[in-house]
Each structure stands twice: as structure tokens, then as C-alpha cells.
Short mmCIF file of C-alpha atoms in Angstrom, two decimals:
data_model
loop_
_atom_site.label_atom_id
_atom_site.label_comp_id
_atom_site.label_asym_id
_atom_site.label_seq_id
_atom_site.Cartn_x
_atom_site.Cartn_y
_atom_site.Cartn_z
CA MET A 1 6.46 26.26 6.54
CA ARG A 2 7.85 23.23 8.36
CA ALA A 3 11.27 23.89 6.85
CA LYS A 4 11.15 27.50 8.05
CA ILE A 5 10.18 26.43 11.57
CA PHE A 6 12.90 23.78 11.70
CA LEU A 7 15.53 26.22 10.43
CA SER A 8 14.37 28.85 12.93
CA LEU A 9 14.62 26.41 15.84
CA PHE A 10 18.10 25.46 14.64
CA ALA A 11 19.14 29.13 14.41
CA LEU A 12 17.72 30.33 17.74
CA PRO A 13 20.53 28.89 19.97
CA PHE A 14 23.17 30.54 17.78
CA ALA A 15 21.35 33.88 17.86
CA GLY A 16 20.86 33.49 21.63
CA VAL A 17 24.59 33.03 22.23
CA GLY A 18 25.32 36.16 20.20
CA VAL A 19 22.73 38.23 22.11
CA TRP A 20 23.99 36.92 25.46
CA MET A 21 27.60 37.80 24.65
CA LEU A 22 26.59 41.22 23.33
CA TRP A 23 24.69 41.88 26.56
CA SER A 24 27.75 40.83 28.56
CA ILE A 25 30.00 43.20 26.58
CA SER A 26 27.52 46.06 26.89
CA SER A 27 27.18 45.53 30.66
CA THR A 28 30.97 45.52 31.09
CA LEU A 29 31.46 48.73 29.10
CA PHE A 30 28.56 50.44 30.90
CA ASP A 31 29.95 49.49 34.32
CA ALA A 32 33.43 50.71 33.29
CA TRP A 33 31.92 54.04 32.18
CA GLN A 34 30.15 54.44 35.55
CA MET A 35 33.26 53.52 37.52
CA LYS A 36 35.22 56.41 36.02
CA ASP A 37 33.59 58.68 38.64
CA TRP A 38 34.27 56.36 41.58
CA VAL A 39 36.81 57.62 44.11
CA SER A 40 39.91 55.73 45.23
CA VAL A 41 40.47 54.75 48.87
CA GLU A 42 42.87 52.44 50.66
CA ALA A 43 41.58 49.05 51.80
CA GLN A 44 42.98 46.26 53.90
CA LEU A 45 42.76 42.72 52.55
CA THR A 46 41.35 39.97 54.74
CA SER A 47 41.96 37.37 52.01
CA GLY A 48 43.34 37.33 48.49
CA GLY A 49 44.58 35.01 45.75
CA TYR A 50 43.11 32.99 42.91
CA GLU A 51 41.21 29.73 42.60
CA THR A 52 41.89 27.03 40.02
CA ARG A 53 39.00 25.01 38.64
CA SER A 54 39.84 21.90 36.63
CA GLY A 55 37.79 21.19 33.53
CA ASP A 56 37.68 18.44 30.93
CA ASP A 57 39.92 20.28 28.47
CA ALA A 58 41.61 23.07 30.45
CA ASN A 59 41.81 24.84 33.79
CA THR A 60 40.12 28.14 34.55
CA TYR A 61 41.24 30.69 37.10
CA GLU A 62 39.45 33.33 39.15
CA ALA A 63 41.06 35.98 41.33
CA PHE A 64 39.31 36.60 44.67
CA ALA A 65 39.63 38.99 47.59
CA THR A 66 37.80 40.23 50.65
CA TYR A 67 38.69 43.63 52.03
CA ARG A 68 37.67 46.38 54.44
CA TYR A 69 37.72 50.09 53.75
CA ARG A 70 36.51 53.28 55.36
CA PHE A 71 34.49 55.96 53.54
CA ASP A 72 32.96 59.12 55.05
CA GLY A 73 33.60 57.84 58.55
CA ARG A 74 31.90 54.46 58.07
CA ASP A 75 33.42 51.00 57.62
CA TYR A 76 32.51 48.78 54.68
CA GLU A 77 33.43 45.35 53.33
CA GLY A 78 33.84 44.37 49.70
CA THR A 79 34.49 41.30 47.58
CA ARG A 80 34.35 42.61 44.01
CA VAL A 81 37.70 42.25 42.24
CA GLY A 82 37.06 43.18 38.60
CA ILE A 83 34.29 44.64 36.49
CA ALA A 84 33.08 41.20 35.41
CA SER A 85 32.76 38.25 37.75
CA GLY A 86 33.62 34.63 37.03
CA GLY A 87 36.75 32.78 36.04
CA ASP A 88 38.41 32.24 32.69
CA ASN A 89 41.70 31.28 31.09
CA ILE A 90 42.00 34.09 28.55
CA GLY A 91 45.57 35.26 29.08
CA ASP A 92 47.16 35.48 32.54
CA TYR A 93 44.93 38.23 33.92
CA GLN A 94 43.28 36.18 36.67
CA GLN A 95 46.52 34.56 37.81
CA ASP A 96 48.57 37.77 37.76
CA LEU A 97 45.95 39.72 39.68
CA GLY A 98 45.48 36.84 42.11
CA ARG A 99 49.22 36.70 42.84
CA LYS A 100 49.34 40.44 43.52
CA LEU A 101 46.40 40.18 45.92
CA GLN A 102 47.95 37.18 47.64
CA HIS A 103 51.28 39.00 48.05
CA ALA A 104 49.55 42.09 49.46
CA PHE A 105 47.51 39.97 51.88
CA TYR A 106 50.49 38.00 53.26
CA ASN A 107 52.57 41.16 53.67
CA GLY A 108 49.76 43.24 55.16
CA ASN A 109 50.05 45.86 52.42
CA PRO A 110 47.03 48.06 51.71
CA VAL A 111 45.45 48.06 48.24
CA VAL A 112 43.60 50.76 46.35
CA VAL A 113 39.90 50.18 45.73
CA TYR A 114 37.38 52.35 43.91
CA VAL A 115 34.17 53.26 45.71
CA ASP A 116 30.87 54.56 44.37
CA PRO A 117 30.36 57.85 46.24
CA ASN A 118 26.59 57.58 45.81
CA ALA A 119 26.51 54.00 47.15
CA PRO A 120 29.67 53.44 49.26
CA SER A 121 28.91 49.76 49.72
CA ARG A 122 29.75 49.28 46.04
CA SER A 123 33.47 48.94 45.36
CA VAL A 124 35.94 47.28 43.01
CA ILE A 125 39.68 46.69 42.95
CA ASP A 126 40.35 46.74 39.18
CA ARG A 127 38.08 48.95 37.07
CA ASP A 128 40.05 48.61 33.81
CA VAL A 129 38.40 47.04 30.76
CA ARG A 130 39.94 43.77 29.60
CA TRP A 131 39.99 44.47 25.88
CA GLY A 132 41.33 41.01 25.13
CA MET A 133 38.24 39.52 26.77
CA ILE A 134 36.03 41.97 24.85
CA GLY A 135 37.63 40.83 21.61
CA PHE A 136 37.17 37.17 22.57
CA LYS A 137 33.47 37.69 23.30
CA MET A 138 33.04 39.61 20.05
CA ILE A 139 33.97 36.44 18.20
CA PHE A 140 30.84 34.80 19.61
CA VAL A 141 28.76 37.88 18.84
CA VAL A 142 29.84 37.95 15.20
CA VAL A 143 30.13 34.22 14.48
CA PHE A 144 27.27 32.74 16.50
CA GLY A 145 25.02 35.81 16.45
CA GLY A 146 25.74 36.49 12.79
CA VAL A 147 25.03 32.92 11.73
CA GLY A 148 21.92 32.71 13.90
CA PHE A 149 20.31 35.93 12.72
CA ALA A 150 21.35 35.33 9.10
CA LEU A 151 19.58 31.96 9.17
CA LEU A 152 16.51 33.48 10.84
CA ILE A 153 16.25 36.35 8.37
CA GLY A 154 17.04 34.14 5.38
CA SER A 155 14.49 31.48 6.33
CA TRP A 156 11.62 33.94 6.73
CA LEU A 157 12.46 36.17 3.77
CA LYS A 158 12.81 33.26 1.39
CA GLY A 159 9.83 32.90 -0.89
CA ARG A 160 7.67 29.82 -1.11
CA ASP A 161 9.31 26.91 -2.93
CA LYS A 162 7.86 26.37 -6.39
CA ASP A 163 6.98 22.97 -7.84
CA SER A 164 9.07 22.32 -10.94
CA THR A 165 6.52 19.71 -12.10
CA ASP A 166 3.74 22.31 -12.22
CA PRO A 167 2.48 22.50 -15.85
CA ALA A 168 2.43 26.30 -15.57
CA TYR A 169 6.25 26.26 -15.72
CA ALA A 170 6.58 23.70 -18.50
CA ASP A 171 7.01 26.32 -21.26
CA LYS A 172 8.63 28.97 -19.05
CA PRO A 173 10.96 27.17 -16.62
CA TRP A 174 12.88 30.38 -15.88
CA LEU A 175 9.88 31.61 -13.87
CA LEU A 176 10.81 29.05 -11.20
CA ASN A 177 13.54 31.50 -10.19
CA ASP A 178 12.14 34.49 -8.29
CA ASP A 179 14.88 36.73 -9.73
CA TRP A 180 13.82 35.98 -13.31
CA GLN A 181 10.20 37.10 -13.26
CA THR A 182 10.85 40.06 -15.58
CA SER A 183 13.43 40.95 -18.21
CA THR A 184 15.23 43.27 -15.75
CA ILE A 185 17.94 41.40 -13.84
CA ARG A 186 19.93 42.92 -10.99
CA SER A 187 23.62 42.30 -10.50
CA SER A 188 25.24 40.59 -7.53
CA SER A 189 27.18 43.77 -6.64
CA LYS A 190 25.07 44.71 -3.64
CA ALA A 191 25.18 41.17 -2.26
CA SER A 192 28.95 41.11 -2.85
CA MET A 193 29.30 44.37 -0.95
CA TRP A 194 27.44 43.03 2.09
CA THR A 195 29.33 39.74 1.86
CA ALA A 196 32.62 41.64 1.84
CA TRP A 197 31.62 43.59 4.94
CA ALA A 198 30.36 40.46 6.73
CA PHE A 199 33.58 38.57 6.01
CA ALA A 200 35.74 41.58 6.96
CA ILE A 201 33.89 42.04 10.26
CA PHE A 202 34.02 38.30 10.93
CA TRP A 203 37.77 38.11 10.29
CA ASN A 204 38.58 41.24 12.30
CA ALA A 205 36.45 40.06 15.22
CA ILE A 206 38.41 36.81 15.35
CA SER A 207 41.80 38.47 14.90
CA SER A 208 41.11 41.44 17.20
CA ILE A 209 42.56 39.55 20.15
CA ALA A 210 45.89 38.93 18.36
CA PRO A 211 47.53 42.31 19.18
CA PHE A 212 46.77 41.87 22.88
CA ILE A 213 48.19 38.35 22.89
CA ALA A 214 51.28 39.50 20.99
CA TRP A 215 51.80 42.45 23.34
CA ARG A 216 51.59 40.27 26.45
CA GLU A 217 53.84 37.59 25.00
CA VAL A 218 56.51 40.08 23.87
CA VAL A 219 56.46 42.30 26.98
CA ASP A 220 56.04 39.63 29.66
CA ASN A 221 57.71 36.58 28.13
CA GLN A 222 60.01 38.11 25.48
CA ASN A 223 58.43 35.69 23.02
CA TYR A 224 59.04 37.68 19.83
CA ILE A 225 57.74 34.89 17.62
CA ALA A 226 54.27 35.96 18.80
CA LEU A 227 54.62 38.95 16.49
CA VAL A 228 53.70 36.58 13.64
CA THR A 229 50.10 36.75 14.90
CA LEU A 230 50.00 40.38 13.75
CA VAL A 231 49.67 39.04 10.19
CA PHE A 232 46.01 38.28 10.95
CA PRO A 233 45.07 41.91 11.79
CA LEU A 234 46.95 43.01 8.66
CA VAL A 235 44.82 40.63 6.60
CA GLY A 236 41.80 42.12 8.36
CA ILE A 237 42.84 45.60 7.23
CA GLY A 238 43.10 44.29 3.67
CA LEU A 239 39.59 42.84 3.92
CA LEU A 240 38.25 46.17 5.16
CA VAL A 241 39.85 47.88 2.17
CA TRP A 242 38.22 45.30 -0.11
CA ALA A 243 34.81 45.92 1.50
CA LEU A 244 35.28 49.67 1.19
CA ARG A 245 36.13 49.35 -2.52
CA ARG A 246 33.01 47.28 -3.12
CA THR A 247 30.98 49.95 -1.34
CA LEU A 248 32.49 52.77 -3.41
CA GLU A 249 31.82 50.76 -6.58
CA TRP A 250 28.17 50.35 -5.62
CA ARG A 251 27.74 54.02 -4.70
CA ARG A 252 29.39 55.25 -7.90
CA PHE A 253 27.56 53.13 -10.47
CA GLY A 254 24.28 52.43 -8.69
CA PRO A 255 22.19 49.28 -9.22
CA ALA A 256 22.90 49.19 -13.01
CA PRO A 257 20.39 46.43 -13.84
CA VAL A 258 20.48 44.64 -17.19
CA THR A 259 17.33 44.52 -19.29
CA LEU A 260 17.40 41.50 -21.58
CA ASP A 261 16.08 41.39 -25.12
CA PRO A 262 15.12 38.75 -25.93
CA PHE A 263 13.93 37.52 -22.55
CA PRO A 264 15.18 35.04 -21.62
CA GLY A 265 18.51 34.96 -23.45
CA SER A 266 18.48 32.52 -26.31
CA ILE A 267 20.67 29.54 -27.18
CA GLY A 268 20.75 29.32 -30.94
CA GLY A 269 19.82 33.01 -31.06
CA HIS A 270 20.90 36.12 -29.21
CA VAL A 271 21.70 37.25 -25.69
CA GLY A 272 21.29 41.00 -25.79
CA GLY A 273 19.94 43.99 -23.96
CA THR A 274 20.83 47.24 -22.25
CA ILE A 275 22.52 48.28 -19.01
CA ASP A 276 21.92 51.75 -17.55
CA VAL A 277 24.95 52.91 -15.54
CA SER A 278 24.89 55.93 -13.21
CA LEU A 279 27.99 57.43 -14.78
CA ARG A 280 28.43 60.51 -16.94
CA PHE A 281 28.84 59.50 -20.55
CA ASP A 282 32.45 59.39 -21.74
CA PRO A 283 32.99 58.44 -25.40
CA ASN A 284 36.52 57.25 -24.59
CA ALA A 285 35.38 54.74 -21.95
CA LYS A 286 35.30 51.14 -23.19
CA PHE A 287 32.95 48.75 -21.38
CA GLN A 288 33.77 45.07 -21.87
CA LEU A 289 31.02 42.49 -21.52
CA THR A 290 31.83 38.82 -21.01
CA LEU A 291 29.19 36.11 -21.39
CA THR A 292 30.08 32.69 -19.99
CA ASN A 293 28.29 29.37 -19.87
CA VAL A 294 29.51 27.94 -16.54
CA HIS A 295 29.36 24.42 -15.15
CA SER A 296 29.38 24.49 -11.35
CA HIS A 297 29.98 21.14 -9.69
CA ILE A 298 31.22 19.44 -6.54
CA SER A 299 34.51 17.56 -6.81
CA GLY A 300 36.32 15.36 -4.31
CA SER A 301 34.83 13.43 -1.40
CA GLY A 302 34.62 13.68 2.36
CA GLN A 303 36.53 16.62 3.80
CA ASN A 304 38.13 17.25 0.39
CA ARG A 305 34.82 18.16 -1.27
CA SER A 306 34.88 21.57 -2.91
CA ARG A 307 32.80 23.44 -5.48
CA LYS A 308 34.50 24.24 -8.75
CA GLU A 309 33.49 26.13 -11.86
CA SER A 310 34.52 25.50 -15.45
CA ALA A 311 33.66 27.62 -18.49
CA LYS A 312 32.04 25.63 -21.30
CA TRP A 313 31.68 28.60 -23.66
CA GLN A 314 32.67 32.26 -23.47
CA ASP A 315 32.54 35.36 -25.61
CA VAL A 316 33.79 38.92 -25.00
CA ILE A 317 32.56 42.07 -26.70
CA VAL A 318 32.77 45.85 -26.27
CA ALA A 319 29.37 47.35 -25.49
CA HIS A 320 27.92 50.17 -27.58
CA ALA A 321 27.82 53.18 -25.21
CA GLU A 322 25.65 56.27 -25.56
CA PRO A 323 24.13 58.94 -23.27
CA GLY A 324 21.22 57.59 -21.27
CA ALA A 325 18.59 58.76 -18.82
CA LYS A 326 20.78 57.71 -15.85
CA GLY A 327 24.12 58.67 -17.37
CA THR A 328 25.41 56.00 -19.74
CA ARG A 329 23.43 53.34 -21.57
CA LEU A 330 25.26 50.22 -22.71
CA THR A 331 23.79 48.14 -25.51
CA PHE A 332 25.09 44.69 -26.39
CA ARG A 333 24.34 41.52 -28.32
CA PHE A 334 25.99 38.10 -28.30
CA ASP A 335 25.41 35.46 -30.97
CA VAL A 336 25.06 32.21 -29.02
CA PRO A 337 25.58 28.92 -30.91
CA GLU A 338 23.33 25.92 -30.51
CA GLY A 339 24.20 22.88 -28.42
CA LEU A 340 25.04 24.68 -25.17
CA ARG A 341 23.43 23.91 -21.83
CA ALA A 342 20.55 26.07 -20.62
CA SER A 343 20.35 27.67 -17.18
CA ASP A 344 19.36 25.30 -14.37
CA THR A 345 16.63 26.66 -12.11
CA GLU A 346 17.62 24.34 -9.26
CA GLN A 347 21.13 24.37 -7.83
CA ASP A 348 22.42 21.06 -6.53
CA ASP A 349 25.80 19.30 -6.68
CA SER A 350 26.04 19.94 -10.43
CA TYR A 351 24.30 22.66 -12.41
CA TYR A 352 24.80 25.08 -15.30
CA LEU A 353 24.48 28.85 -15.23
CA TRP A 354 25.01 31.81 -17.51
CA ARG A 355 27.04 34.70 -16.15
CA LEU A 356 27.27 38.16 -17.71
CA ASN A 357 30.08 40.42 -16.54
CA VAL A 358 30.57 44.11 -17.33
CA SER A 359 33.88 45.79 -16.56
CA ALA A 360 35.73 48.95 -17.51
CA ASP A 361 39.06 50.46 -16.57
CA ILE A 362 38.09 54.09 -15.92
CA PRO A 363 39.53 56.83 -13.69
CA GLY A 364 38.64 56.27 -10.04
CA VAL A 365 36.77 53.17 -8.93
CA ASP A 366 36.38 50.63 -11.75
CA ILE A 367 33.09 48.96 -12.54
CA ASP A 368 32.99 45.17 -12.19
CA ARG A 369 29.50 43.63 -12.15
CA ASP A 370 28.28 40.05 -12.44
CA TYR A 371 24.76 39.07 -13.48
CA GLU A 372 23.35 35.56 -13.42
CA ILE A 373 20.89 35.62 -16.29
CA PRO A 374 18.41 33.10 -17.73
CA VAL A 375 19.44 31.60 -21.06
CA PHE A 376 17.34 28.88 -22.69
CA ALA A 377 17.09 27.24 -26.10
CA THR A 378 14.38 29.54 -27.49
CA ARG A 379 16.24 30.63 -30.68
CA GLU A 380 14.89 34.16 -30.22
CA THR A 381 16.73 37.15 -31.66
CA SER A 382 17.36 40.65 -30.34
CA ARG A 383 16.15 43.91 -31.82
CA PHE A 384 19.22 45.71 -30.45
CA LEU A 385 22.31 46.51 -32.54
CA SER A 386 22.77 46.04 -36.25
CA GLY A 387 25.29 43.80 -37.93
CA TYR A 388 27.47 46.84 -38.59
CA ALA A 389 27.44 47.77 -34.89
CA ILE A 390 28.37 44.22 -33.97
CA GLU A 391 31.36 44.23 -36.34
CA ARG A 392 32.47 47.57 -34.92
CA ALA A 393 32.23 46.19 -31.39
CA ARG A 394 34.31 43.18 -32.45
CA SER A 395 36.98 45.48 -33.90
CA GLU A 396 37.14 47.52 -30.70
CA GLN A 397 37.43 44.31 -28.69
CA ALA A 398 40.34 43.15 -30.88
CA VAL A 399 42.16 46.43 -30.13
CA LEU A 400 41.62 45.96 -26.39
CA ASP A 401 42.82 42.36 -26.61
CA GLU A 402 46.02 43.45 -28.34
CA LYS A 403 46.62 46.13 -25.69
CA ALA A 404 46.16 43.52 -22.98
CA VAL A 405 48.72 41.27 -24.66
CA HIS A 406 51.21 44.13 -24.96
CA ALA A 407 50.76 44.91 -21.26
CA LEU A 408 52.05 41.43 -20.41
CA ILE A 409 54.52 40.64 -23.19
CA ASN A 410 56.48 42.36 -25.92
CA LEU A 411 55.00 41.42 -29.28
CA GLU A 412 57.14 41.92 -32.37
CA TYR A 413 56.28 41.19 -36.00
CA THR A 414 59.08 39.60 -38.02
CA PRO A 415 59.26 38.30 -41.61
CA THR A 416 58.86 34.77 -40.26
CA GLY A 417 55.96 35.53 -37.97
CA LYS A 418 55.39 36.91 -34.47
CA ARG A 419 58.05 37.03 -31.74
CA LEU A 420 57.01 37.05 -28.08
CA PHE A 421 59.29 38.35 -25.34
CA PHE A 422 58.27 37.97 -21.68
CA PRO A 423 60.02 40.70 -19.61
CA MET A 424 60.76 40.43 -15.89
CA GLY A 425 58.47 42.07 -13.36
CA ARG A 426 55.23 41.33 -15.20
CA MET A 427 53.58 40.07 -11.99
CA LEU A 428 55.41 42.34 -9.57
CA GLY A 429 52.51 42.91 -7.13
CA PRO A 430 51.67 39.25 -6.41
CA SER A 431 55.39 38.42 -6.36
CA LEU A 432 56.06 41.02 -3.67
CA ILE A 433 53.16 39.71 -1.59
CA GLY A 434 54.50 36.15 -1.89
CA LEU A 435 57.98 37.37 -0.99
CA LEU A 436 56.66 39.16 2.10
CA VAL A 437 54.77 36.07 3.30
CA GLY A 438 57.84 33.92 2.65
CA VAL A 439 60.10 36.29 4.60
CA ILE A 440 57.72 36.27 7.57
CA PHE A 441 57.58 32.48 7.79
CA ALA A 442 61.30 32.12 7.09
CA ALA A 443 62.04 34.58 9.91
CA ALA A 444 59.73 32.64 12.21
CA GLY A 445 61.53 29.40 11.36
CA TRP A 446 64.96 30.98 11.87
CA PHE A 447 63.87 32.37 15.25
CA LEU A 448 62.60 28.97 16.42
CA VAL A 449 65.71 27.10 15.34
CA PHE A 450 68.49 29.49 16.26
CA HIS A 451 67.00 31.59 19.06
CA GLU A 452 64.59 29.20 20.78
CA GLU A 453 66.74 26.14 19.94
CA GLN A 454 63.81 24.23 18.49
CA THR A 455 64.54 21.33 16.10
CA LEU A 456 62.54 19.43 13.54
CA SER A 457 62.12 15.71 14.07
CA LEU A 458 61.62 13.37 11.10
CA ILE A 459 59.39 10.34 11.50
CA HIS A 460 60.39 7.33 9.38
CA ILE A 461 57.66 4.83 8.55
#
């Protein structure tokens, strides 16, 4: 409970910033919607310009004005310049507007203001929404608000920590994991879908301001190198496509949990079970299952620390498919040798896990599911699949492996053995992406050197 309270107190400021920024955005958009019905009148400025406020890291600017106008035979005074008040340094909006107001004031030129016909004392000079500012504030909504609420929800939804020294778990350590209480294990597909959407929204919120910056730089300053920033929104579109594909995969195949037999999976025995997929049975569809014993560990030190995974053992097999209550039932069995590491119930800097993956290349959206399953040295065997079925699955897997090899290389059988020929264009997609990125950065470098007359300086030590 103390940990939950501490984590909640830590998360509240982040969530508060997100809520505050969301309220600011909502207020701006609501005011802009109301101002659409305001009527335009001419006003005379009594002052105008912009103020500069010096800060520790940068200056901020705020356009100001005082003006008089006449509406329905009565005189009014106003001071509101834009929809939102306060200064900032996001783009040149405040300075540009301030200069225009200053020029109009010194030359005695009238300006157009918008007046609320229901409350004529309310007026504004610029009623346009600053979408660049909206995008900037959305970064705080997504990043700070997202982190804050994720921590709050995660801290209170997390179950009570279990004591690994409790004798009740001595013979069944897998019960320390809340996801391993029964033989039915869910995949990480749903979590991956929400993660994809969260990352896509996060990236697009950060990069949403890039088109506005590029537009202003190109139009006002003829700084065409700013077009490079459009790469970030393009990446954002790619992330949205990725999130959409994960969503379609989830909707097409459903939860598709795996039911283990034996439970847990056994080192020195079998890892087997069934998977019910919400897909009409197709005898030509081949579902590949990959079982991997993974070592996850932290490498490096300081800022160079990163988590890496290495496979200590792996096996691939084609599942036996048959019609099932939900569409297609997959049955599988792996023979796991002794001497491998069991699943760790606690995840720290270094731990071992067992990952089961099911995949199939079928028309439409392909299935690709990962399951983290419990595997311990129990030497239990499975009641699923006979030895004949296992040999048949191995034969089907060998055919798929040979097809995969032929898709990458030309394999020829000669009297002296096998001859491998690696044709060009085998990795055409990634190569084109690398070429595109290289062209963009090469063009940016060429523009800086030959158009902007920028040079590179070498520092000799």
C-alpha cells in the first residue's frame, strides 16, 4: 500500500499537467467556436506592439493593444488581442502580430476587431486558432498526462505483491505470477495493440507541430531545409499503420489463448497444448509455432545500459490444425531436453523466460502472437499428439523451411553437393527505405554546403 501511495503521489503532478493543458486546449477551441458568430467592426488603436520578457533560457513575447470601437451607437474599449492570453516563444506569432499593431498605431490606421453582439464589451483582434500552439500543448497532454494516468492506473490495478519465500509457493513457484494461475495463458497481442496506439499517438503528438514550423520557415524565410522535419510526420503515419494492423490482427483472430498440457510446461518432458483461433478452418493453412528459452539481461553501464535478449534454446514445429468450436483448433507438442533454465517469476536485471510464438502466412492479415508461458523442470508429459503426428509435423516444418530458403537464395543440387546462389534484390524493401533516408540526409547536406554556404570544421586534438 505504501508503494501505491508513493507512486500515486509521484504520478499526480504529471497527470495534473496533462489535465491543465487539455483544459487550456478545450477552452481555446470553445472560445474560437463562439467567436465565429462575432461581428467585425473597425477600431482605433490607442496603443499597440509587443513586450519582451527575458528568462533564464530564452525570451518570451506577448503582443498587446488597447483600442476603442463603436457598436450600436455606444463606445467601448478593448484590450484582448488573441483567443488565449499570455506570452510565448512558439514561432513568430507574437512578434509578427505585435509589429502589425505597432505599425497601425503609429500610422493611425484602423484595425478590424470582432465583437460579441450579445455582449458588446467583449471583443478580440485575432480570432484564429494557433494550431502550432495546439500541437505544442498536445505534447504535454500526451506525454505528461499519459505517463501520469498510466502510472496511476497501473499502481492501483496491480495486484498485491506475493512473498516468494512463502512455503505455499515452494512446490508451485509459477503461482507467484498472477498470469499463471490456470493452464490458460493469454497472448500479449492486446497489450501490443494498445502499446502500438500509445506510441503512435505519442509520436504524432510530438511531431504534429513540424508541418507548421516547416510551412512558416519555407514561406517566410525560404528555409527549404526545414522540409526535412516532415520526415517525422511521415514516421508518425507509419506508426499509425502499424497500430491499425495490430488492431486488425486482434479483431480477426480474437484472444486465441493457449491452454497448456502439461501445466506448467515441462523441462525434461513436454510443452504442449491447444490454441483456439477465431478463424474458419482451412486445411491448406500452416501455423508455425516457435518455442524459445530466452535470457533477458541488462548490458552496458551508465547511459549505455540497454536490455538485450539471447535465445538459449529454440524449436519450431507446424501445429496440427483441425476444426474447433471457435473456428480452428491448433494442437502442438515440443520435446524439451533437460538442463535448460526454468521461467523466472521475478524480473530483474537478468532473468529467463519461455516464449511461445504462433504465426501463419494467410490471405489478409497474418497472425503473429507471442505468449510468455511457465516452463519448469517437472518432467511431465502431454496427452496431446501421438508420435506419428509429431513426425508428420516435423516433415511439414522441413518443407516450410526449404521454401523459406528458396525464397532467399537459389538452391541447386549437384553431384558434389549443394550450390547456393544469392540473387540481387533479396532485401529490396529495407534497401529502398535505407536509400530514401540516405537521399534525404544527403540532400540536406548538399543544401547546407552549396546553397546556405555552410562548412564543416574539423577539430584536431
